[in-house]
XYZ file of C-alpha atoms in Angstrom:
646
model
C -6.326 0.446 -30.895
C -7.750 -2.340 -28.761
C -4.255 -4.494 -29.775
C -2.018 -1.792 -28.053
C -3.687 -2.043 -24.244
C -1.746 -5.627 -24.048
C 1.777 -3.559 -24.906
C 0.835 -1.399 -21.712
C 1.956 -3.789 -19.808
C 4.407 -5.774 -22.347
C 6.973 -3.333 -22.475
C 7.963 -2.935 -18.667
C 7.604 -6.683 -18.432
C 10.032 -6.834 -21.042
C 12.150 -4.532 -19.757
C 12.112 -6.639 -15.915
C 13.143 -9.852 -17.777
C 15.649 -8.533 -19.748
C 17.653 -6.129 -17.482
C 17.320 -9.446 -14.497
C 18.014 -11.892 -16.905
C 20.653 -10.417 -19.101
C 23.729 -10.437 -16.875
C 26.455 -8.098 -15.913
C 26.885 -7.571 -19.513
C 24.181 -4.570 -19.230
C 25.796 -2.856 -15.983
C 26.674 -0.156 -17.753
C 22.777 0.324 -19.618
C 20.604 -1.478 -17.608
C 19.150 2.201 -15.915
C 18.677 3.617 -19.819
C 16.587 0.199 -21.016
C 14.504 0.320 -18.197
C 13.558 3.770 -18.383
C 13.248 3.735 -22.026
C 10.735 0.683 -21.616
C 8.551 2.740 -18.834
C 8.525 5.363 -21.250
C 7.199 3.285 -24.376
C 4.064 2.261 -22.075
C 3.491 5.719 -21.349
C 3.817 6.392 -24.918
C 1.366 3.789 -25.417
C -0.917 4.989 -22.857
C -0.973 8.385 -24.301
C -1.917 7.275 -27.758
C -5.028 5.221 -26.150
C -5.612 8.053 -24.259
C -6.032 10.085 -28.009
C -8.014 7.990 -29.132
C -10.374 7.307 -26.540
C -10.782 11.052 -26.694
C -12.270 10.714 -30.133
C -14.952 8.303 -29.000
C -18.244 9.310 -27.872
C -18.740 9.694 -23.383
C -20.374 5.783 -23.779
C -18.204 4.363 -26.247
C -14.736 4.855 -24.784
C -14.130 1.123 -23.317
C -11.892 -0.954 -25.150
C -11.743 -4.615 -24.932
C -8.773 -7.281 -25.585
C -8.829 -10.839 -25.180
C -5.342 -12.529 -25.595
C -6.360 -16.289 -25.040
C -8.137 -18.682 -22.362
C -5.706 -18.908 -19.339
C -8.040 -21.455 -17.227
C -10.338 -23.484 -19.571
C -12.340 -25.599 -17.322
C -16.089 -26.701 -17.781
C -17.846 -24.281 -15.610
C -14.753 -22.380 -15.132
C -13.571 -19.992 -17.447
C -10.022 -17.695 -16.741
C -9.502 -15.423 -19.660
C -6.128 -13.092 -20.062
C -8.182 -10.572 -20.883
C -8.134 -6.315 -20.776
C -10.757 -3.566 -20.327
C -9.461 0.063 -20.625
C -12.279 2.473 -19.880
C -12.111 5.813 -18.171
C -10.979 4.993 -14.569
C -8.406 2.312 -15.867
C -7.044 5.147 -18.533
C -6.616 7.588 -15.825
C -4.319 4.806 -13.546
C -2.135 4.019 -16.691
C -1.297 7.209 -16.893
C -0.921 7.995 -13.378
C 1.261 4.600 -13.058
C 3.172 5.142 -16.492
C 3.789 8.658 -16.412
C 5.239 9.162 -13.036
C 6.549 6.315 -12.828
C 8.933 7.003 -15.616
C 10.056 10.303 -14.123
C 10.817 7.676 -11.259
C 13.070 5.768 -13.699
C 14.703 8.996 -14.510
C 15.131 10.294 -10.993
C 16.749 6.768 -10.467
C 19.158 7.435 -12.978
C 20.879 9.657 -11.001
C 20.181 8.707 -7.076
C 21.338 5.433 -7.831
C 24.286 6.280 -9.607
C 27.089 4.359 -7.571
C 24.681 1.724 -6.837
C 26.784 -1.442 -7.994
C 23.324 -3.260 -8.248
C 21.792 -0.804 -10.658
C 20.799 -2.561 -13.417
C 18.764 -5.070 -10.820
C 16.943 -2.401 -9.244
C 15.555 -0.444 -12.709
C 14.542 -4.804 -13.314
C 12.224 -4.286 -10.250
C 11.082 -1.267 -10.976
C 9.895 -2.255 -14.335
C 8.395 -5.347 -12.891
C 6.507 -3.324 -10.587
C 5.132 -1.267 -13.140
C 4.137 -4.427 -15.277
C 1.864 -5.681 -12.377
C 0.510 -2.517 -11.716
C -0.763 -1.463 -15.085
C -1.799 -5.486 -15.092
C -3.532 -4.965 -12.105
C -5.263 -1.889 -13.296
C -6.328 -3.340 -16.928
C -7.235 -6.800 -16.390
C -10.829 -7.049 -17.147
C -11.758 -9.921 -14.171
C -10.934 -10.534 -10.729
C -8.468 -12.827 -11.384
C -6.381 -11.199 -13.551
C -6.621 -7.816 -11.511
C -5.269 -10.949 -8.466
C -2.497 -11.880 -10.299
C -1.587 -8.455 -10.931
C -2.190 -7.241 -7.114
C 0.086 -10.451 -6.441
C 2.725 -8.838 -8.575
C 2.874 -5.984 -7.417
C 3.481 -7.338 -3.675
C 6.531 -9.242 -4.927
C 7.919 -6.260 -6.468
C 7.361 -4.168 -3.448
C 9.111 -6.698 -1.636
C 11.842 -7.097 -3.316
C 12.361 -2.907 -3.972
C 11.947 -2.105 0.214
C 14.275 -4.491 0.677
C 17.080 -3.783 -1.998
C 19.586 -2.895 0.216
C 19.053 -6.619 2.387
C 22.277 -6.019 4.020
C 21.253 -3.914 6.112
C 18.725 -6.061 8.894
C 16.254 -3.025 8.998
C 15.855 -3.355 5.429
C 15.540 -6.802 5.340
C 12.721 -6.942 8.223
C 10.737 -4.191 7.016
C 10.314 -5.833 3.169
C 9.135 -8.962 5.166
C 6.860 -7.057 7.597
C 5.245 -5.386 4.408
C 5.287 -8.806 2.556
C 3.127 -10.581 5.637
C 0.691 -8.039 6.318
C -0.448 -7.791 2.456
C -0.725 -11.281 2.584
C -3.647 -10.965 5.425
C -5.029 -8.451 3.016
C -4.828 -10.799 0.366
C -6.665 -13.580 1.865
C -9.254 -10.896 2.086
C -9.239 -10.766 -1.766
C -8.957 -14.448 -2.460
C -12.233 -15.146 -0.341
C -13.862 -12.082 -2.146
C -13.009 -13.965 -5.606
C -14.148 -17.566 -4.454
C -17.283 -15.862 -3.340
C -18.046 -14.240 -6.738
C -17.308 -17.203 -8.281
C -19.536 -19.372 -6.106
C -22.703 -16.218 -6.118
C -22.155 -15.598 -9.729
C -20.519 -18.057 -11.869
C -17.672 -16.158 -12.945
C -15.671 -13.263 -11.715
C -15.217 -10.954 -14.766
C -16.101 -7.305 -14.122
C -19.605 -6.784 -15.984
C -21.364 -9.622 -15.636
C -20.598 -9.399 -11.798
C -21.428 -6.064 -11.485
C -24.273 -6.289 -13.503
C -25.736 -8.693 -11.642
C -25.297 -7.185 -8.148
C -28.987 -6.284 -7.853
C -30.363 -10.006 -8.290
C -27.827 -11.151 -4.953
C -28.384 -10.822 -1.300
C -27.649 -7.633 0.835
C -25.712 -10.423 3.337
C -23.684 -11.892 0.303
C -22.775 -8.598 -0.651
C -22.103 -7.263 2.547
C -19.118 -10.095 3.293
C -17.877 -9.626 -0.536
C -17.594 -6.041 0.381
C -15.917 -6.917 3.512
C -13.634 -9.196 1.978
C -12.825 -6.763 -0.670
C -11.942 -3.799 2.400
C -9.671 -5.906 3.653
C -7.697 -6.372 0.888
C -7.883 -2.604 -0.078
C -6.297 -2.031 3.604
C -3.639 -3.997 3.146
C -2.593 -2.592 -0.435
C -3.589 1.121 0.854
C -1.897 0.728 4.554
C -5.051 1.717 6.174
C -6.007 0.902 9.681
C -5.737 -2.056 11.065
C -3.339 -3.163 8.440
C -1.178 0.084 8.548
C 1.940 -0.705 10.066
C 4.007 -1.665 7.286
C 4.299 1.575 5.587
C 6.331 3.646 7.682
C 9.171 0.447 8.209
C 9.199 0.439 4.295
C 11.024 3.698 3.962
C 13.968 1.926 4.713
C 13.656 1.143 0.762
C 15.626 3.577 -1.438
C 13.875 7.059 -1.862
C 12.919 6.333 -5.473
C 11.067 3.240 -4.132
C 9.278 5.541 -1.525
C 7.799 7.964 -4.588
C 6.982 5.287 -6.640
C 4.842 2.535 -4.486
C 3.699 4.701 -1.365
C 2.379 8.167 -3.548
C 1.480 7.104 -6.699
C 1.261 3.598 -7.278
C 0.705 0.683 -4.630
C -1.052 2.699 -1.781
C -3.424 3.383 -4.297
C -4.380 0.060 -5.501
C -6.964 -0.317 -2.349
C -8.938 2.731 -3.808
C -8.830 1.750 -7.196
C -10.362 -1.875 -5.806
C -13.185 -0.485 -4.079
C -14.431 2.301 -6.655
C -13.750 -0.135 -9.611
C -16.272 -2.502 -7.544
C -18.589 0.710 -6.535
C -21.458 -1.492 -7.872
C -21.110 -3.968 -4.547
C -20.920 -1.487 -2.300
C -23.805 0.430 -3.673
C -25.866 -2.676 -2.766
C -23.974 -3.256 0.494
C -24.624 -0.536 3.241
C -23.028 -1.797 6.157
C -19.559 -2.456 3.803
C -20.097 0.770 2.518
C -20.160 2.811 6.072
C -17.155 0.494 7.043
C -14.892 1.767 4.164
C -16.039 5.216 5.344
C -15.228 4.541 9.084
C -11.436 2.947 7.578
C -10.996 6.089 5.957
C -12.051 8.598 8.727
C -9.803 6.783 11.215
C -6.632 6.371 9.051
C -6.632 10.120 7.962
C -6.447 11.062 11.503
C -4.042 8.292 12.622
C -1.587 8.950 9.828
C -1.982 13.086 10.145
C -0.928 12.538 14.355
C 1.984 10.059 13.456
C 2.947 12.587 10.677
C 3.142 15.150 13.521
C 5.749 13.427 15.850
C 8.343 12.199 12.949
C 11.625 13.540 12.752
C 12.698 11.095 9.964
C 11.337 13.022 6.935
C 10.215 10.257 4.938
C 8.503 8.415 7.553
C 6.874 12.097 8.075
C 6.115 12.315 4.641
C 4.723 8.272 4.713
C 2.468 9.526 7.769
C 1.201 11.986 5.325
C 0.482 8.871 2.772
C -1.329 6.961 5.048
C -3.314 9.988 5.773
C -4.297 11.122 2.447
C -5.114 7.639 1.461
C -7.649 7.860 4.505
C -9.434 10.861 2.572
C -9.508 8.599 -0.448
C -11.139 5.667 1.322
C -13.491 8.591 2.713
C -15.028 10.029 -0.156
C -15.027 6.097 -1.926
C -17.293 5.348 1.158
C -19.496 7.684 0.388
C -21.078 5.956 -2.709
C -21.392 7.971 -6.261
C -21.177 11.024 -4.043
C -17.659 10.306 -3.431
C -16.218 8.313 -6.230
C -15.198 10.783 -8.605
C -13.087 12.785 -5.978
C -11.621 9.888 -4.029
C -9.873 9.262 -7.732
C -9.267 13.044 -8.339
C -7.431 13.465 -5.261
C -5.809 10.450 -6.078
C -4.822 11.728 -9.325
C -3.510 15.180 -7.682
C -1.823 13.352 -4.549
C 0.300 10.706 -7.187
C 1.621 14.565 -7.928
C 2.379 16.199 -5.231
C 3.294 13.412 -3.021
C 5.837 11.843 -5.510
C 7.739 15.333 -5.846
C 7.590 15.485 -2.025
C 9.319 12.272 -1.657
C 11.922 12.621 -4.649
C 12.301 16.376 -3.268
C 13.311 14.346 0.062
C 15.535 12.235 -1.655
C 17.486 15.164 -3.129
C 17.816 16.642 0.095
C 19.018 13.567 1.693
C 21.689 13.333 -1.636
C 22.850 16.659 -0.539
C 22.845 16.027 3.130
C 25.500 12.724 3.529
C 22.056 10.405 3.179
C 20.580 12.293 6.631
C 17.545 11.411 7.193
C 16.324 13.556 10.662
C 15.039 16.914 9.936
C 16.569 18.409 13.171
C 20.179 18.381 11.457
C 18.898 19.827 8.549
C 18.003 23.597 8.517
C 18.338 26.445 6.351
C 18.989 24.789 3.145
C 16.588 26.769 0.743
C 19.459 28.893 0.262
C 21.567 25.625 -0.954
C 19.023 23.850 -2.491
C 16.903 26.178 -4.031
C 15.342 23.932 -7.366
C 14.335 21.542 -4.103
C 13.093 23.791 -1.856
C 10.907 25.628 -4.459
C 9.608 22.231 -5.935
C 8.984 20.730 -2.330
C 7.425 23.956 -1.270
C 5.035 23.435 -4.501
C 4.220 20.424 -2.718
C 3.768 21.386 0.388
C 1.492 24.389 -0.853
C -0.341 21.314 -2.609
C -1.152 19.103 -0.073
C -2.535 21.328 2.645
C -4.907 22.643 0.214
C -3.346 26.080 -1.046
C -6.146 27.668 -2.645
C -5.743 27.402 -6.489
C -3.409 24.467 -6.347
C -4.233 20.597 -7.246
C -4.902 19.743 -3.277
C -7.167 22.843 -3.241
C -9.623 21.554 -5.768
C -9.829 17.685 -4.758
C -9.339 17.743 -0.733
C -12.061 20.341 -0.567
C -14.360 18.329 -2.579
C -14.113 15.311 -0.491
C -14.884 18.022 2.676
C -18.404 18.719 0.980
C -19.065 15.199 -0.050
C -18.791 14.312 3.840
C -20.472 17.151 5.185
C -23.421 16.062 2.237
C -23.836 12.513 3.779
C -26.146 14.415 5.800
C -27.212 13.996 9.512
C -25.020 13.447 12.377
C -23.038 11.118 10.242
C -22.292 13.672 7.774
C -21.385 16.841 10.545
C -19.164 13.499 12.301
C -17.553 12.781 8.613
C -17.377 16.245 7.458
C -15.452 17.606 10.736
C -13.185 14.815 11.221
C -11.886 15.727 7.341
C -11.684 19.341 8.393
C -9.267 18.543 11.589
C -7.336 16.214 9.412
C -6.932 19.071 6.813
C -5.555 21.297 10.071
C -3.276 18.761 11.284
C -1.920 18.035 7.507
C -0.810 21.418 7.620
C 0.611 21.408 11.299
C 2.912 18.676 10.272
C 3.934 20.013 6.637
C 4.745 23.507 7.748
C 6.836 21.488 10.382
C 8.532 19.746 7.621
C 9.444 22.957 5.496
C 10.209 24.806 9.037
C 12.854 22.192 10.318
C 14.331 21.536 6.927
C 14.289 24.295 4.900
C 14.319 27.187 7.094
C 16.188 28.192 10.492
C 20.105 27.966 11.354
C 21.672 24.808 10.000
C 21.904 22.529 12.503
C 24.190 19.870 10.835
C 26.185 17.005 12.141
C 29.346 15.255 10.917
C 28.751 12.255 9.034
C 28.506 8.921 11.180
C 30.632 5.960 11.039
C 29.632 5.037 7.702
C 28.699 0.956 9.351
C 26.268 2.623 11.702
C 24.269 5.479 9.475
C 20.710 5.033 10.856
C 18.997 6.376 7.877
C 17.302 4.405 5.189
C 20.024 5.224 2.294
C 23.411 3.528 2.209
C 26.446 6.179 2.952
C 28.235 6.025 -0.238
C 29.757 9.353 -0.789
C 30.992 10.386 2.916
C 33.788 10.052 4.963
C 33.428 9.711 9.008
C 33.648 12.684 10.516
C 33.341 15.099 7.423
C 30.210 17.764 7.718
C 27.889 17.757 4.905
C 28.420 19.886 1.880
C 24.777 20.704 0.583
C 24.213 21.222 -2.772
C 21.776 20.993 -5.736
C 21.138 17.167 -7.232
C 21.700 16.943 -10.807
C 19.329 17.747 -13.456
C 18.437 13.509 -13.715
C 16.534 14.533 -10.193
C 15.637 18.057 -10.342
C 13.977 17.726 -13.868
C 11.432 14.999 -12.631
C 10.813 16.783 -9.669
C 10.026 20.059 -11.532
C 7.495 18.194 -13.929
C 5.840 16.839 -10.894
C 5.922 20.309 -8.956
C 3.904 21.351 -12.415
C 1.125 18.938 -11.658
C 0.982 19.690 -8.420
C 0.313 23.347 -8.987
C -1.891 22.886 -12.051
C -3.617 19.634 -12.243
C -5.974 20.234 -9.821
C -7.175 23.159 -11.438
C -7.359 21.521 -14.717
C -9.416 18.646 -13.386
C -11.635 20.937 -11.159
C -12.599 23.837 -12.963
C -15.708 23.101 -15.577
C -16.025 19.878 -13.392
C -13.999 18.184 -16.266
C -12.394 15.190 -13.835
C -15.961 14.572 -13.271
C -17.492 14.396 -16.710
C -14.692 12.173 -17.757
C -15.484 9.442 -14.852
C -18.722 9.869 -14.746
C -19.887 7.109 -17.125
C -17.719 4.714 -15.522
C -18.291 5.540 -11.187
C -21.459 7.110 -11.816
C -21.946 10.065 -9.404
C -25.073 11.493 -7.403
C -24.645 15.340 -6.761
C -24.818 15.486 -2.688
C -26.531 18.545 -0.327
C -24.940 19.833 1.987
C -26.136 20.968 5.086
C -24.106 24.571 4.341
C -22.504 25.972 1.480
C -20.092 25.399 -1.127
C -17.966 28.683 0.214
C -18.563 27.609 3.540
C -16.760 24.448 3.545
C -14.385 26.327 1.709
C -13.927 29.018 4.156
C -13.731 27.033 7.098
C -10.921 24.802 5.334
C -8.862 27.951 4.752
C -9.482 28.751 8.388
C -8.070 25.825 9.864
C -5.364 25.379 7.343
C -4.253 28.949 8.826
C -4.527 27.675 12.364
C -2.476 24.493 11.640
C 0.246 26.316 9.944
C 0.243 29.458 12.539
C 0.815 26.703 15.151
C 3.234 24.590 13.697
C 5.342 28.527 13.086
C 4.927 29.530 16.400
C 6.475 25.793 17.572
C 9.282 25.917 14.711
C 9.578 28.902 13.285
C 10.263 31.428 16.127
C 11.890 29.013 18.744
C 15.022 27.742 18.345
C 14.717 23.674 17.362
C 16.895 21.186 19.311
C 18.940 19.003 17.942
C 17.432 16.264 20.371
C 14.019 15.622 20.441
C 12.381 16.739 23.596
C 11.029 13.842 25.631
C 7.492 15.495 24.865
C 4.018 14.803 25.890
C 2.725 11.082 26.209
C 0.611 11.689 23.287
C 3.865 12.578 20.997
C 5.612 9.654 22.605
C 2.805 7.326 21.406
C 3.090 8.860 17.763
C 6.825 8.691 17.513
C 5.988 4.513 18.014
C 3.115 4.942 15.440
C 0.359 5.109 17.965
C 1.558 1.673 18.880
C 0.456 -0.235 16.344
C 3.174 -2.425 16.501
C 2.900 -2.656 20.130
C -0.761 -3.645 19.863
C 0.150 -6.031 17.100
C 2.524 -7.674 18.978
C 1.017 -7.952 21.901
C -2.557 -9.309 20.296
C -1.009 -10.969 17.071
C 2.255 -11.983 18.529
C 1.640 -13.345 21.682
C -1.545 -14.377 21.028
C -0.449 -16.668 18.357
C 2.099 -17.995 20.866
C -0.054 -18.439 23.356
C -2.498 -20.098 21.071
C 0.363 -21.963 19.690
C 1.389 -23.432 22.577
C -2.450 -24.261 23.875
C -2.397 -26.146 20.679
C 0.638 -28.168 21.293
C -0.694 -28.946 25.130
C -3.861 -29.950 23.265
C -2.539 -32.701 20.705
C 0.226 -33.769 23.595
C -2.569 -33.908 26.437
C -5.488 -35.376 24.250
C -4.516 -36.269 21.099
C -1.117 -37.742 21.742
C -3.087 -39.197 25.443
C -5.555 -41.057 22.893
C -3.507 -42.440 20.423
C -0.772 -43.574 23.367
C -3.100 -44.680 24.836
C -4.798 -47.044 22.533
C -1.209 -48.044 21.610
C -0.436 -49.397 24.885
C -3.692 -50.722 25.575
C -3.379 -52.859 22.579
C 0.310 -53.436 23.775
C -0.254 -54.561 27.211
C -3.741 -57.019 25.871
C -0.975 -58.566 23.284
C 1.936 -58.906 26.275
C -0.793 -60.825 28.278
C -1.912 -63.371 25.237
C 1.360 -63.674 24.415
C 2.321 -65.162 27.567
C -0.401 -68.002 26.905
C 1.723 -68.977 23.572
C 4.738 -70.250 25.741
C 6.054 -73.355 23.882
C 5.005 -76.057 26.757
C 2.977 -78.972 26.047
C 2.002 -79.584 29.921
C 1.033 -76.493 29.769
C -1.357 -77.060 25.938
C -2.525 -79.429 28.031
C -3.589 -78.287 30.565
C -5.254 -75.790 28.541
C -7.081 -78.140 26.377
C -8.556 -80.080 29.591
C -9.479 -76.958 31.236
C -11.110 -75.695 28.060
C -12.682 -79.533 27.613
C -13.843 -79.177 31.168
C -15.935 -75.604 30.616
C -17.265 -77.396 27.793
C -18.813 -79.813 28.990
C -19.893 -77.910 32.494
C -21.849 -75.364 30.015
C -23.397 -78.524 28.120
C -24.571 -80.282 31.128
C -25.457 -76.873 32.690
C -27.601 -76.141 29.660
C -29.771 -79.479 29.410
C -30.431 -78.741 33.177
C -32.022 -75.768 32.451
């Protein structure tokens, strides 16, 4: 079986270089190749999956080596796979939703004339992530990560002629790449601690290396993990990249991309384990970005940039409980697992309402279409109910876990951790109920289609006229069907994973885990998260739900106008990034003009004005020789006579 993990990510790559390569001459099946290719690695992945079922808990890693990619004395690059329990549950993640992605695509992209080049990127995407996720070294896993930034870049930016597009592929393109100098320098460290950079002997040898070296691997490795994950500082691409195509939205920021960051740290668990100050810093990232995302989530009227609030948010919990050491691994990957569900049927379940809706993307000219879009509204309710934590659906069971893993850090630390998770899980379900209240519930509060030049919302206007109102109605059965398999996850998975601990018994060879006490009880924690989930909701009804909702967005509170601009962040990043670099830019220039430039002129015309002055000695006059020559004579013989004085 072994021979079968390098056709994981074979077949998508396949599928990329034939559907981009191939020509116009597969217009008209690029969209079925592509999906059927995402399908055959989930196929693939389901078969390994069998098998390593069969295996014994400590005998489930498989191991392919294709051939020597670097072969250098003393350094030693292998193309080389490891597919144990964490990788398993990733390929499965990435493969399986990612082909009801390709299948949602088939129909939201329809009258898309560049079809065929979009399921190309797609299926390169999916290539470098399972790559990234399989590779057995560093390196490998960099290429991958690599891969999967070029993809991303070229899927939020499909649509380049529009300028916002265009911008907001390059914004996400440069701020991974600040990430990914973080993962470089993490590499060239291994390399220069450990002599190589492959996964087990690294991690193996984690307990013969300094706390310092560790702690700036660590470092370097959260940095990276920020970028991929959109966690703070290195946040503010994600909400610019829903200018991408909704499919593009479900795939990268729920289930795949954002969630390269976690995989990164828990894969290298063994680092942090040895590096406490890294370790509390992933746990501070995490703390901070669930609240930042959960408050921009709040002041969104754009439903996916809601919903990518919501990402960044959820993400935050991950980085959370993956802060927390073995305590937290397992369930920083469950609720990874149970988020790629429910988040990726939120986002497609946006898309459908946008198909429906002449591409509108503000919730305040949607309303009351549960009644028109009722497959939609019941699978986005699903996951809605999911991700605040309904009790007995997938959110329940891994959100609530995280809770008591913070709360079981113990101390002041832990009742810090453990509350901040509790008013993130409050404001999660603020801003959700918001999102059903204002889109699926209310009087309709539509608007007649823009000028079809000047639609502001991320999806190209296609199908309306200017001037026409919008026509809801139900997406085809290419959209609804993926979204009902993923509204199936998000009710059940959770529940599947949690009960009988089985999520945990499956990783727990791989992440190790350490069972944690917390300072109160299981139903406790539980109790109090149903409390505040109540409160968030109640609130976000008695804003919505009883009052009629304004077209316009109020002018609002100073707070709410900071979250509608992200917090700032891209005020702060101008101002310290931008201008900074400008004025350091231009203190550099004054710096080789003044000094640089002043010393090499300088010396220039010194040695220019010494050879003006002996040049005007070589004038072409004998008298002149002459007189030279007697003077000179003269000296001479002075110094001589001078001399024997003496």
């Amino acid at each position: 079986m072994e021979n079968l993990i390098a056709l994981l990510v074979a077949a998508p790559l396949l599928g990329a270089a034939v559907l981009l390569c191939g020509g116009r001459r597969l217009d008209t099946s690029g969209h079925w190749i592509g999906t059927l290719l995402a399908a055959v690695s989930f196929g693939i992945g389901a078969a390994l999956f069998a098998d390593m079922l069969g295996r014994g808990a400590e005998d489930r890693a498989l191991h392919q080596r294709l051939f020597s990619w670097v072969p250098v004395e003393g350094f030693q690059a292998d193309i080389a796979f490891q597919l144990d329990q964490l990788s398993m549950t990733f390929v499965l993640l990435i493969s399986g939703v990612g082909t009801l992605i390709h299948v949602y695509s088939i129909g939201y992209m329809e009258h898309d004339e560049r079809r065929r080049r979009f399921f190309g990127y797609l299926n390169l995407f999916v290539a470098a992530m399972l790559l990234l996720v399989v590779a057995d070294n560093y390196l490998l896993l960099y290429f991958g990560w690599e891969g999967v930034g070029l993809a991303s870049y070229l899927l939020i930016g499909f649509w380049q002629h529009k300028p916002s597009a265009a911008t907001a592929a390059k914004k996400a393109f440069l701020v991974n790449r600040v990430g990914d100098m973080g993962l470089s320098i993490a590499i060239m460290l291994m390399f220069t601690t450990f002599g190589t950079f492959a996964f087990e002997p690294v991690l193996a040898s984690v307990g013969k290396t300094s706390e310092g070296t560790l702690t700036a691997i660590g470092l370097m490795l959260l940095l990276a993990a920020c970028g991929k994950s959109a966690q703070v500082p290195l946040q503010s691409w994600l909400g610019d990249a829903m200018e991408g195509p909704t499919p593009v939205s479900a795939l990268i920021h729920a289930a795949t991309m954002v969630t390269a960051g976690v995989y990164l740290i828990v894969r290298s668990g063994a680092i942090f384990n040895g590096a406490p100050d890294a370790q509390l810093a992933v746990t501070v990232v995490g703390a901070v970005t669930l609240l930042f995302g959960a408050i921009v989530g709040c002041a969104k009227d754009d439903i996916k940039k809601a919903l990518a609030g919501s990402t960044m948010s959820q993400i935050g919990y991950m980085f959370l409980a993956a802060g927390l050491g073995p305590v937290g691994y397992v369930f920083a990957i469950m609720h990874l697992v149970t988020h790629g569900f429910f988040k990726a049927g939120l986002f497609l379940g946006a898309g459908s309402v946008m198909h429906g809706m002449n591409d509108e993307v503000d919730m305040r000219k949607y309303g009351g279409l549960r009644k028109y879009m009722p497959v939609t509204f019941a699978t986005f309710g699903l996951g809605y109910l999911a991700i605040i934590g309904f009790p007995g659906l997938s959110g329940f069971f891994s959100k609530d876990r995280i809770i008591e893993a913070a709360f079981a850090k113990g101390g002041t630390e832990g009742w810090i951790l453990g509350g901040v998770a509790l008013l993130g899980a409050a404001i999660t379900a603020f801003y959700m109920t918001r999102v059903m209240l204002l889109t699926f519930f209310g009087e309709k509060r539509w608007q007649p289609a823009p000028d079809a030049d000047a639609v502001p919302s991320a999806e190209p206007a296609t199908e309306h006229v200017a001037g026409q109102m919008p026509h809801p109605h139900e997406s085809p059965k290419s959209m609804t069907i993926p979204m009902i398999v993923l509204a199936f996850g998000s009710v059940f998975a959770g529940g599947f994973f949690g009960i009988g601990d089985r999520f945990l018994k499956w990783l727990e060879p791989v992440t190790g885990h350490e069972h944690g006490h917390p300072p109160v009880s299981a139903m406790t924690v539980t109790l109090s998260t149903m409390v505040v989930l109540a409160v968030g909701a109640a609130i976000a009804w008695a804003m919505y739900g009883r009052r009629p909702v304004p077209v316009v967005a109020p002018r609002g509170s100073l707070l709410t106008r900071a979250a509608r601009r992200d917090l700032l962040q891209d005020d702060f990043n101008h101002v310290v990034l931008v201008r900074g670099g400008e004025h350091l830019t231009r203190s550099l220039v004054y710096l080789d003009h003044s000094l640089v430039d002043g010393v090499v002129n300088g010396t220039a015309a010194s040695v220019g004005g010494l050879s003006g002055r002996l040049r005007k000695l070589q004038n072409g006059y004998a008298r002149s020789y002459a007189v030279s020559m007697f003077g000179g004579t003269a000296i001479l013989i002075a110094a001589t006579l001078l001399m024997r004085a003496v």
